[in-house]
Amino acid sequence: MRPRADVALAEWSTMNVGGPARWFAEARTESEVVDALAWAHQRGAAVHLLGGGSNVVIADEGFDGVVIKVDIGGVESRPRDRQILYSAGAGAPWDELVATSIAANCAGLECLSGIPGLVGGTPVQNVGAYGQDVSGTITRVHVVDRETREPAEFSNPECGFGYRTSRFKRADADRYVVTRVEYALTPDGSPTIAYADIVNYFREPYVAAPSLAAVRRATLDIRRRKGMVIEDGNPANHSCGSFFVNPVVPRRQLAAVQAKVGDDVPVPHYTVDDETVKVPAAWLIERAGFAKGYRRGPVGVSPFQAQAIVNHGGAMAADVFALAAAIKRAVLQEFSIALVPEPVFVGFTRSVDLQWLLAARP
Ligand SMILES: Cc1cc2nc3c(=O)[nH]c(=O)nc-3n(C[C@H](O)[C@H](O)[C@H](O)COP(=O)(O)OP(=O)(O)OC[C@H]3O[C@@H](n4cnc5c(N)ncnc54)[C@H](O)[C@@H]3O)c2cc1C
């Protein structure tokens, strides 16, 4: 483990913006993670943990510290009770784990097909899509404590999972390096067919009991139509996926949005509980004036879905930031709802503008 100096970061992130890391270390084992942390500690340098870079916006100034790319690979599986326990290194590519589990006919990750990034990033924001999220299958998260540089582990309830969040993103942000994650999957289990897009996919033409492999194919198809699979020929490849989290709002706020748009336009929403609903950020963004395909110089709203901001080539982080702020402002003005960005902002100065962009309240 020998950190390199001045490594360009843009190519390590799917958004493809941002300046260099002052130092960059690739850690292939837990002890290399510890070494890299100690190296940074000795120099009093800040640390950023990098996985696949699919959920980060890196500042144009870059990161003035050590970027540790967590590259611990390897996937093992073993039976436990009536389940198969998959234990994957934080640096294992996420979609390869999903494909491997489905090839073994194990249920639990099928709707999470096609999500970019690495295993270690999945507990951080409780990665989810199409009716599943990783909190449904994670049994244990192995970490190294950045303060003590000692290993530790957390059971599922200890991870503090919520909608696109966990203790690793909130209470303990910047405290732990995820080194390994365990998922308990169900051999020969039924696929999850709960989300409207997946349900409708098998309605026309009708498929009575889709297999796990069929649900993976369906998920990939649906994601492709939304430009959400990173692959050759996708003009929306350079993004962070959904830029804003779908807001969960009190029912009275839903009523206010409904009143604003009029009864002829039903506001799409999903019940969360008796008091709150989730409203699709994409719908709010479009209604606030940012249509799919909207362009502002080198950045724009994805031509496939309004929730993604795309770098069409040559964009700066400042361009991404300015468009995100304009979208947030427009939705706030139109509907009094403060959209919250999903990606992590790396290397940005803690300015008033950044605090405002990240804030959950108007
Ligand atoms: C096209 C596209 C589609 C997407 N679709 C979805 C989707 O459907 N659902 C969804 O939930 N997300 C989605 N995302 C977002 C992203 O893919 C996930 O959040 C992914 O899990 C991020 O993993 P990563 O390895 O790329 O993490 P990075 O982007 O490198 O890091 C994200 C955060 O996790 C931290 N982190 C990463 N690795 C570790 C580690 N080993 N230990 C501790 N902290 C770590 C980083 O410090 C950072 O704070 C999408 C992104 C894109 C570009």
Short mmCIF file of C-alpha atoms and ligand atoms in Angstrom, two decimals:
data_model
loop_
_atom_site.label_atom_id
_atom_site.label_comp_id
_atom_site.label_asym_id
_atom_site.label_seq_id
_atom_site.Cartn_x
_atom_site.Cartn_y
_atom_site.Cartn_z
CA MET A 1 0.00 0.00 0.00
CA ARG A 2 1.81 3.09 -1.26
CA PRO A 3 -0.45 6.08 -1.93
CA ARG A 4 0.06 7.88 -5.22
CA ALA A 5 0.04 11.68 -5.38
CA ASP A 6 -2.27 13.89 -7.46
CA VAL A 7 -4.53 11.28 -8.99
CA ALA A 8 -7.35 12.55 -11.20
CA LEU A 9 -10.66 11.52 -9.64
CA ALA A 10 -13.18 12.32 -12.39
CA GLU A 11 -12.54 8.98 -14.12
CA TRP A 12 -13.23 7.16 -10.84
CA SER A 13 -16.76 8.51 -10.64
CA THR A 14 -19.69 7.85 -12.95
CA MET A 15 -20.61 11.57 -12.96
CA ASN A 16 -17.14 12.12 -14.41
CA VAL A 17 -16.49 15.51 -12.83
CA GLY A 18 -14.03 16.79 -10.24
CA GLY A 19 -10.38 17.52 -9.58
CA PRO A 20 -7.55 15.32 -8.23
CA ALA A 21 -6.99 13.53 -4.95
CA ARG A 22 -3.88 14.78 -3.15
CA TRP A 23 -3.15 11.10 -2.42
CA PHE A 24 -4.84 7.96 -3.66
CA ALA A 25 -4.45 4.48 -2.10
CA GLU A 26 -5.94 1.21 -3.29
CA ALA A 27 -6.57 -1.19 -0.40
CA ARG A 28 -7.03 -4.83 -1.40
CA THR A 29 -7.15 -6.34 2.10
CA GLU A 30 -8.39 -5.30 5.52
CA SER A 31 -4.79 -4.80 6.68
CA GLU A 32 -4.14 -2.52 3.68
CA VAL A 33 -7.18 -0.49 4.76
CA VAL A 34 -5.65 -0.20 8.25
CA ASP A 35 -2.27 0.78 6.74
CA ALA A 36 -3.87 3.45 4.56
CA LEU A 37 -5.79 4.86 7.54
CA ALA A 38 -2.59 4.93 9.62
CA TRP A 39 -0.71 6.62 6.76
CA ALA A 40 -3.39 9.33 6.60
CA HIS A 41 -3.47 9.67 10.40
CA GLN A 42 0.30 10.21 10.60
CA ARG A 43 -0.02 13.11 8.16
CA GLY A 44 -3.18 14.53 9.71
CA ALA A 45 -4.83 14.10 6.32
CA ALA A 46 -8.56 13.85 5.68
CA VAL A 47 -9.83 10.53 4.28
CA HIS A 48 -12.49 9.79 1.68
CA LEU A 49 -13.57 6.20 1.05
CA LEU A 50 -14.23 5.41 -2.58
CA GLY A 51 -16.15 2.45 -3.93
CA GLY A 52 -17.37 2.47 -7.51
CA GLY A 53 -17.89 6.25 -7.46
CA SER A 54 -21.50 5.92 -8.64
CA ASN A 55 -22.97 8.03 -5.89
CA VAL A 56 -20.52 10.90 -5.54
CA VAL A 57 -20.06 14.38 -6.93
CA ILE A 58 -16.39 15.35 -6.63
CA ALA A 59 -15.54 19.05 -6.31
CA ASP A 60 -13.60 20.80 -9.07
CA GLU A 61 -10.90 21.49 -6.46
CA GLY A 62 -10.58 17.74 -5.90
CA PHE A 63 -10.00 16.20 -2.47
CA ASP A 64 -7.25 17.57 -0.24
CA GLY A 65 -6.48 14.33 1.58
CA VAL A 66 -6.21 10.59 1.03
CA VAL A 67 -8.79 8.83 -1.11
CA ILE A 68 -8.85 5.16 -0.12
CA LYS A 69 -10.29 2.98 -2.86
CA VAL A 70 -11.68 -0.05 -1.02
CA ASP A 71 -10.85 -2.93 -3.32
CA ILE A 72 -11.33 -6.00 -1.11
CA GLY A 73 -12.73 -8.61 -3.46
CA GLY A 74 -14.09 -12.12 -3.18
CA VAL A 75 -17.53 -13.65 -2.76
CA GLU A 76 -18.15 -16.79 -0.68
CA SER A 77 -21.38 -18.63 -0.01
CA ARG A 78 -22.40 -21.23 2.56
CA PRO A 79 -25.69 -22.65 3.82
CA ARG A 80 -27.03 -21.40 7.14
CA ASP A 81 -30.35 -22.67 8.49
CA ARG A 82 -32.62 -22.60 5.45
CA GLN A 83 -30.74 -19.82 3.72
CA ILE A 84 -27.55 -19.29 1.78
CA LEU A 85 -25.24 -16.75 3.31
CA TYR A 86 -23.30 -14.72 0.73
CA SER A 87 -20.27 -12.99 2.19
CA ALA A 88 -18.82 -10.44 -0.23
CA GLY A 89 -15.75 -8.21 -0.02
CA ALA A 90 -16.54 -4.49 -0.09
CA GLY A 91 -14.74 -4.17 -3.42
CA ALA A 92 -16.74 -6.86 -5.22
CA PRO A 93 -18.83 -5.41 -8.07
CA TRP A 94 -22.44 -5.31 -6.88
CA ASP A 95 -24.13 -6.55 -10.04
CA GLU A 96 -21.77 -9.52 -10.28
CA LEU A 97 -22.93 -10.60 -6.79
CA VAL A 98 -26.57 -10.23 -7.90
CA ALA A 99 -25.95 -12.25 -11.07
CA THR A 100 -24.07 -14.96 -9.12
CA SER A 101 -26.89 -15.31 -6.57
CA ILE A 102 -29.52 -15.58 -9.29
CA ALA A 103 -27.49 -18.16 -11.22
CA ALA A 104 -27.61 -20.19 -7.98
CA ASN A 105 -31.40 -19.61 -7.88
CA CYS A 106 -31.28 -17.64 -4.63
CA ALA A 107 -33.92 -14.97 -4.02
CA GLY A 108 -33.43 -11.62 -2.31
CA LEU A 109 -31.43 -9.39 -4.66
CA GLU A 110 -33.19 -9.86 -8.03
CA CYS A 111 -34.83 -6.39 -8.12
CA LEU A 112 -31.46 -4.79 -7.37
CA SER A 113 -30.05 -5.94 -10.72
CA GLY A 114 -28.12 -3.42 -12.79
CA ILE A 115 -27.23 -1.01 -9.98
CA PRO A 116 -23.65 0.19 -10.45
CA GLY A 117 -21.06 0.36 -7.70
CA LEU A 118 -19.48 -2.06 -5.29
CA VAL A 119 -20.73 -4.17 -2.39
CA GLY A 120 -19.27 -1.84 0.29
CA GLY A 121 -21.47 1.06 -0.85
CA THR A 122 -24.72 -0.87 -0.53
CA PRO A 123 -25.25 -0.69 3.26
CA VAL A 124 -24.21 2.98 3.30
CA GLN A 125 -27.36 4.27 1.65
CA ASN A 126 -29.38 1.05 2.01
CA VAL A 127 -29.40 0.62 -1.75
CA GLY A 128 -32.82 -0.17 -3.08
CA ALA A 129 -34.99 -0.37 -6.17
CA TYR A 130 -38.22 -1.91 -7.46
CA GLY A 131 -39.49 -3.18 -4.11
CA GLN A 132 -36.29 -4.45 -2.51
CA ASP A 133 -33.51 -2.85 -0.55
CA VAL A 134 -30.39 -4.41 0.90
CA SER A 135 -31.65 -4.05 4.47
CA GLY A 136 -34.02 -6.91 3.61
CA THR A 137 -31.14 -9.39 3.26
CA ILE A 138 -28.08 -7.97 5.06
CA THR A 139 -27.29 -9.96 8.19
CA ARG A 140 -23.91 -8.48 9.08
CA VAL A 141 -21.64 -5.62 8.03
CA HIS A 142 -17.93 -5.95 8.81
CA VAL A 143 -16.05 -2.69 9.24
CA VAL A 144 -12.80 -1.11 10.38
CA ASP A 145 -13.26 1.75 12.83
CA ARG A 146 -11.46 4.75 11.37
CA GLU A 147 -10.67 6.14 14.82
CA THR A 148 -9.24 3.02 16.47
CA ARG A 149 -8.34 1.16 13.25
CA GLU A 150 -9.82 -1.96 14.88
CA PRO A 151 -12.27 -4.31 13.16
CA ALA A 152 -15.90 -4.39 14.31
CA GLU A 153 -19.18 -5.76 12.99
CA PHE A 154 -22.83 -4.80 13.04
CA SER A 155 -25.93 -6.95 12.89
CA ASN A 156 -28.82 -5.79 10.70
CA PRO A 157 -30.72 -3.90 13.45
CA GLU A 158 -27.47 -2.22 14.53
CA CYS A 159 -27.03 -0.73 11.04
CA GLY A 160 -29.91 1.73 11.58
CA PHE A 161 -31.31 1.22 8.10
CA GLY A 162 -33.95 3.58 6.74
CA TYR A 163 -35.09 4.75 3.33
CA ARG A 164 -31.80 5.36 1.45
CA THR A 165 -29.94 5.74 4.71
CA SER A 166 -28.14 3.93 7.55
CA ARG A 167 -25.90 4.70 10.51
CA PHE A 168 -23.00 4.73 7.99
CA LYS A 169 -24.58 7.69 6.20
CA ARG A 170 -25.98 9.57 9.20
CA ALA A 171 -24.95 9.11 12.87
CA ASP A 172 -21.65 7.41 12.00
CA ALA A 173 -20.85 9.08 8.66
CA ASP A 174 -17.05 9.04 8.22
CA ARG A 175 -16.55 6.64 11.17
CA TYR A 176 -16.30 3.19 9.55
CA VAL A 177 -14.77 1.52 6.51
CA VAL A 178 -17.04 -1.27 5.30
CA THR A 179 -14.81 -4.25 4.48
CA ARG A 180 -17.27 -7.13 3.98
CA VAL A 181 -21.05 -7.56 3.86
CA GLU A 182 -23.15 -10.68 4.45
CA TYR A 183 -26.52 -11.22 2.79
CA ALA A 184 -28.88 -14.11 3.66
CA LEU A 185 -30.67 -15.26 0.49
CA THR A 186 -33.42 -17.83 0.03
CA PRO A 187 -32.61 -20.85 -2.16
CA ASP A 188 -35.41 -21.56 -4.65
CA GLY A 189 -37.29 -18.58 -3.18
CA SER A 190 -39.95 -16.64 -5.06
CA PRO A 191 -38.92 -13.38 -6.67
CA THR A 192 -40.26 -10.09 -5.29
CA ILE A 193 -42.91 -8.81 -7.68
CA ALA A 194 -44.35 -5.90 -5.77
CA TYR A 195 -43.37 -2.68 -7.51
CA ALA A 196 -45.80 -1.45 -10.18
CA ASP A 197 -43.21 -1.44 -12.99
CA ILE A 198 -42.33 -5.09 -12.37
CA VAL A 199 -45.95 -6.16 -11.85
CA ASN A 200 -46.95 -4.51 -15.15
CA TYR A 201 -43.98 -6.02 -16.98
CA PHE A 202 -45.38 -9.52 -16.41
CA ARG A 203 -48.98 -8.54 -17.19
CA GLU A 204 -48.52 -7.91 -20.87
CA PRO A 205 -47.77 -10.57 -22.09
CA TYR A 206 -49.01 -12.39 -19.00
CA VAL A 207 -46.46 -14.55 -17.15
CA ALA A 208 -47.96 -16.58 -14.31
CA ALA A 209 -44.92 -17.28 -12.15
CA PRO A 210 -41.80 -15.46 -13.36
CA SER A 211 -38.50 -17.01 -12.33
CA LEU A 212 -35.76 -15.14 -10.50
CA ALA A 213 -33.83 -14.93 -13.77
CA ALA A 214 -36.91 -13.49 -15.52
CA VAL A 215 -37.26 -10.82 -12.81
CA ARG A 216 -33.58 -9.93 -13.24
CA ARG A 217 -34.11 -9.57 -17.01
CA ALA A 218 -37.27 -7.51 -16.42
CA THR A 219 -35.47 -5.23 -13.98
CA LEU A 220 -32.61 -4.69 -16.43
CA ASP A 221 -35.10 -3.96 -19.25
CA ILE A 222 -37.02 -1.46 -17.13
CA ARG A 223 -33.81 0.21 -15.98
CA ARG A 224 -32.55 0.42 -19.60
CA ARG A 225 -35.69 2.28 -20.65
CA LYS A 226 -34.86 4.81 -17.93
CA GLY A 227 -31.21 5.06 -19.00
CA MET A 228 -30.24 3.54 -15.64
CA VAL A 229 -27.86 0.83 -16.82
CA ILE A 230 -24.31 1.98 -17.47
CA GLU A 231 -23.35 0.43 -20.79
CA ASP A 232 -22.08 1.38 -24.23
CA GLY A 233 -24.44 3.58 -26.19
CA ASN A 234 -26.37 4.96 -23.20
CA PRO A 235 -26.31 8.78 -23.55
CA ALA A 236 -27.07 9.09 -19.83
CA ASN A 237 -24.03 7.09 -18.68
CA HIS A 238 -22.39 9.93 -16.79
CA SER A 239 -24.70 10.47 -13.84
CA CYS A 240 -25.21 9.44 -10.22
CA GLY A 241 -28.50 7.75 -11.04
CA SER A 242 -31.32 9.48 -9.19
CA PHE A 243 -29.93 12.81 -8.10
CA PHE A 244 -32.68 13.50 -5.56
CA VAL A 245 -34.28 11.17 -3.03
CA ASN A 246 -38.05 10.76 -3.41
CA PRO A 247 -39.42 13.05 -0.68
CA VAL A 248 -41.56 11.58 2.08
CA VAL A 249 -44.10 14.25 3.02
CA PRO A 250 -47.07 14.60 5.39
CA ARG A 251 -50.46 13.89 3.77
CA ARG A 252 -51.48 17.53 4.21
CA GLN A 253 -48.55 18.52 1.98
CA LEU A 254 -49.71 16.03 -0.64
CA ALA A 255 -53.13 17.73 -0.46
CA ALA A 256 -51.45 21.12 -0.97
CA VAL A 257 -49.59 19.81 -4.05
CA GLN A 258 -52.87 18.36 -5.37
CA ALA A 259 -54.62 21.70 -4.83
CA LYS A 260 -51.82 23.47 -6.66
CA VAL A 261 -51.98 21.28 -9.80
CA GLY A 262 -55.76 20.87 -9.77
CA ASP A 263 -57.94 17.79 -9.45
CA ASP A 264 -57.55 16.86 -13.15
CA VAL A 265 -53.91 15.87 -12.54
CA PRO A 266 -53.63 13.14 -9.90
CA VAL A 267 -50.40 13.51 -7.94
CA PRO A 268 -48.57 10.14 -7.96
CA HIS A 269 -47.68 8.92 -4.48
CA TYR A 270 -47.03 5.79 -2.43
CA THR A 271 -48.31 5.30 1.09
CA VAL A 272 -45.52 5.15 3.66
CA ASP A 273 -47.74 5.08 6.77
CA ASP A 274 -50.97 6.66 8.02
CA GLU A 275 -49.45 10.10 8.09
CA THR A 276 -46.91 10.23 5.27
CA VAL A 277 -46.58 9.47 1.56
CA LYS A 278 -43.66 9.28 -0.84
CA VAL A 279 -43.94 11.50 -3.92
CA PRO A 280 -41.73 10.74 -6.96
CA ALA A 281 -39.06 13.44 -7.20
CA ALA A 282 -39.10 13.02 -11.00
CA TRP A 283 -42.76 14.10 -11.16
CA LEU A 284 -42.12 17.18 -9.00
CA ILE A 285 -39.06 18.11 -11.09
CA GLU A 286 -40.95 17.88 -14.38
CA ARG A 287 -43.92 19.82 -13.04
CA ALA A 288 -41.51 22.51 -11.79
CA GLY A 289 -40.28 23.09 -15.34
CA PHE A 290 -37.34 20.71 -15.85
CA ALA A 291 -38.48 18.31 -18.55
CA LYS A 292 -36.62 15.16 -19.52
CA GLY A 293 -33.80 16.14 -21.89
CA TYR A 294 -33.54 19.73 -20.54
CA ARG A 295 -30.02 21.03 -21.30
CA ARG A 296 -27.93 23.69 -19.63
CA GLY A 297 -24.56 23.70 -21.40
CA PRO A 298 -22.68 20.45 -20.73
CA VAL A 299 -25.17 19.19 -18.12
CA GLY A 300 -28.85 18.39 -18.28
CA VAL A 301 -31.76 16.37 -17.05
CA SER A 302 -31.61 12.81 -18.35
CA PRO A 303 -33.61 12.31 -21.57
CA PHE A 304 -35.05 9.17 -19.96
CA GLN A 305 -36.10 10.29 -16.50
CA ALA A 306 -36.19 13.66 -14.76
CA GLN A 307 -34.61 12.48 -11.53
CA ALA A 308 -31.12 12.10 -13.03
CA ILE A 309 -28.65 14.87 -13.82
CA VAL A 310 -26.36 13.94 -16.70
CA ASN A 311 -22.90 15.16 -17.67
CA HIS A 312 -23.05 15.23 -21.46
CA GLY A 313 -19.28 15.72 -21.66
CA GLY A 314 -16.83 18.26 -20.35
CA ALA A 315 -18.96 19.40 -17.41
CA MET A 316 -17.48 20.82 -14.23
CA ALA A 317 -18.76 19.93 -10.78
CA ALA A 318 -19.91 23.55 -10.59
CA ASP A 319 -22.24 22.96 -13.56
CA VAL A 320 -23.77 19.93 -11.83
CA PHE A 321 -24.12 21.90 -8.60
CA ALA A 322 -25.77 24.86 -10.34
CA LEU A 323 -28.33 22.69 -12.13
CA ALA A 324 -29.11 20.74 -8.94
CA ALA A 325 -29.62 24.02 -7.08
CA ALA A 326 -31.87 25.39 -9.84
CA ILE A 327 -34.01 22.23 -9.72
CA LYS A 328 -34.24 22.31 -5.94
CA ARG A 329 -35.18 26.00 -5.99
CA ALA A 330 -37.89 25.47 -8.63
CA VAL A 331 -39.50 22.55 -6.74
CA LEU A 332 -39.35 24.54 -3.52
CA GLN A 333 -41.01 27.55 -5.12
CA GLU A 334 -43.68 25.50 -6.86
CA PHE A 335 -44.53 22.94 -4.17
CA SER A 336 -42.76 24.03 -0.92
CA ILE A 337 -40.95 20.66 -0.89
CA ALA A 338 -37.19 20.62 -0.29
CA LEU A 339 -35.63 17.89 -2.43
CA VAL A 340 -32.56 16.30 -0.85
CA PRO A 341 -29.68 15.10 -3.05
CA GLU A 342 -28.84 11.40 -2.92
CA PRO A 343 -25.12 11.54 -3.89
CA VAL A 344 -22.33 12.45 -1.50
CA PHE A 345 -20.51 15.74 -2.18
CA VAL A 346 -16.76 15.16 -1.89
CA GLY A 347 -14.16 17.92 -1.43
CA PHE A 348 -16.70 20.77 -1.50
CA THR A 349 -16.19 23.70 0.86
CA ARG A 350 -18.91 23.67 3.54
CA SER A 351 -20.54 26.79 2.10
CA VAL A 352 -23.98 28.18 2.83
CA ASP A 353 -24.98 27.13 -0.70
CA LEU A 354 -23.94 23.51 -0.05
CA GLN A 355 -25.75 23.44 3.32
CA TRP A 356 -28.87 24.72 1.58
CA LEU A 357 -28.65 22.15 -1.22
CA LEU A 358 -28.30 19.31 1.30
CA ALA A 359 -31.02 20.58 3.67
CA ALA A 360 -34.23 18.63 4.09
CA ARG A 361 -36.17 21.75 5.14
CA PRO A 362 -36.94 24.86 3.06
C1 LIG B 1 -26.95 4.79 -13.38
C2 LIG B 1 -27.09 4.69 -11.89
C3 LIG B 1 -28.18 4.03 -11.35
C4 LIG B 1 -28.32 3.91 -9.95
N1 LIG B 1 -29.40 3.26 -9.45
C5 LIG B 1 -29.56 3.14 -8.11
C6 LIG B 1 -30.70 2.47 -7.58
O1 LIG B 1 -31.55 1.97 -8.30
N2 LIG B 1 -30.82 2.40 -6.23
C7 LIG B 1 -29.87 2.93 -5.39
O2 LIG B 1 -30.04 2.81 -4.15
N3 LIG B 1 -28.78 3.56 -5.87
C8 LIG B 1 -28.61 3.69 -7.20
N4 LIG B 1 -27.52 4.35 -7.70
C9 LIG B 1 -26.54 4.95 -6.78
C10 LIG B 1 -25.30 4.06 -6.52
O3 LIG B 1 -25.10 3.15 -7.55
C11 LIG B 1 -25.41 3.27 -5.21
O4 LIG B 1 -25.58 4.16 -4.13
C12 LIG B 1 -24.13 2.44 -4.95
O5 LIG B 1 -24.34 1.56 -3.89
C13 LIG B 1 -22.92 3.29 -4.62
O6 LIG B 1 -21.83 2.40 -4.52
P1 LIG B 1 -20.39 2.82 -4.94
O7 LIG B 1 -19.52 1.65 -4.70
O8 LIG B 1 -20.36 3.38 -6.31
O9 LIG B 1 -20.09 3.95 -3.85
P2 LIG B 1 -19.39 5.39 -4.01
O10 LIG B 1 -20.18 6.21 -4.96
O11 LIG B 1 -17.95 5.24 -4.26
O12 LIG B 1 -19.61 5.95 -2.53
C14 LIG B 1 -20.88 6.33 -2.06
C15 LIG B 1 -20.76 6.61 -0.55
O13 LIG B 1 -20.47 5.39 0.12
C16 LIG B 1 -19.23 5.50 0.81
N5 LIG B 1 -18.54 4.22 0.67
C17 LIG B 1 -18.28 3.54 -0.48
N6 LIG B 1 -17.62 2.40 -0.19
C18 LIG B 1 -17.48 2.38 1.15
C19 LIG B 1 -16.87 1.48 2.06
N7 LIG B 1 -16.29 0.34 1.64
N8 LIG B 1 -16.93 1.75 3.38
C20 LIG B 1 -17.53 2.86 3.85
N9 LIG B 1 -18.09 3.77 3.03
C21 LIG B 1 -18.06 3.53 1.71
C22 LIG B 1 -18.47 6.62 0.15
O14 LIG B 1 -17.52 7.20 1.02
C23 LIG B 1 -19.61 7.56 -0.19
O15 LIG B 1 -19.97 8.30 0.95
C24 LIG B 1 -27.34 4.48 -9.08
C25 LIG B 1 -26.24 5.15 -9.65
C26 LIG B 1 -26.11 5.26 -11.04
C27 LIG B 1 -24.92 5.97 -11.61
#
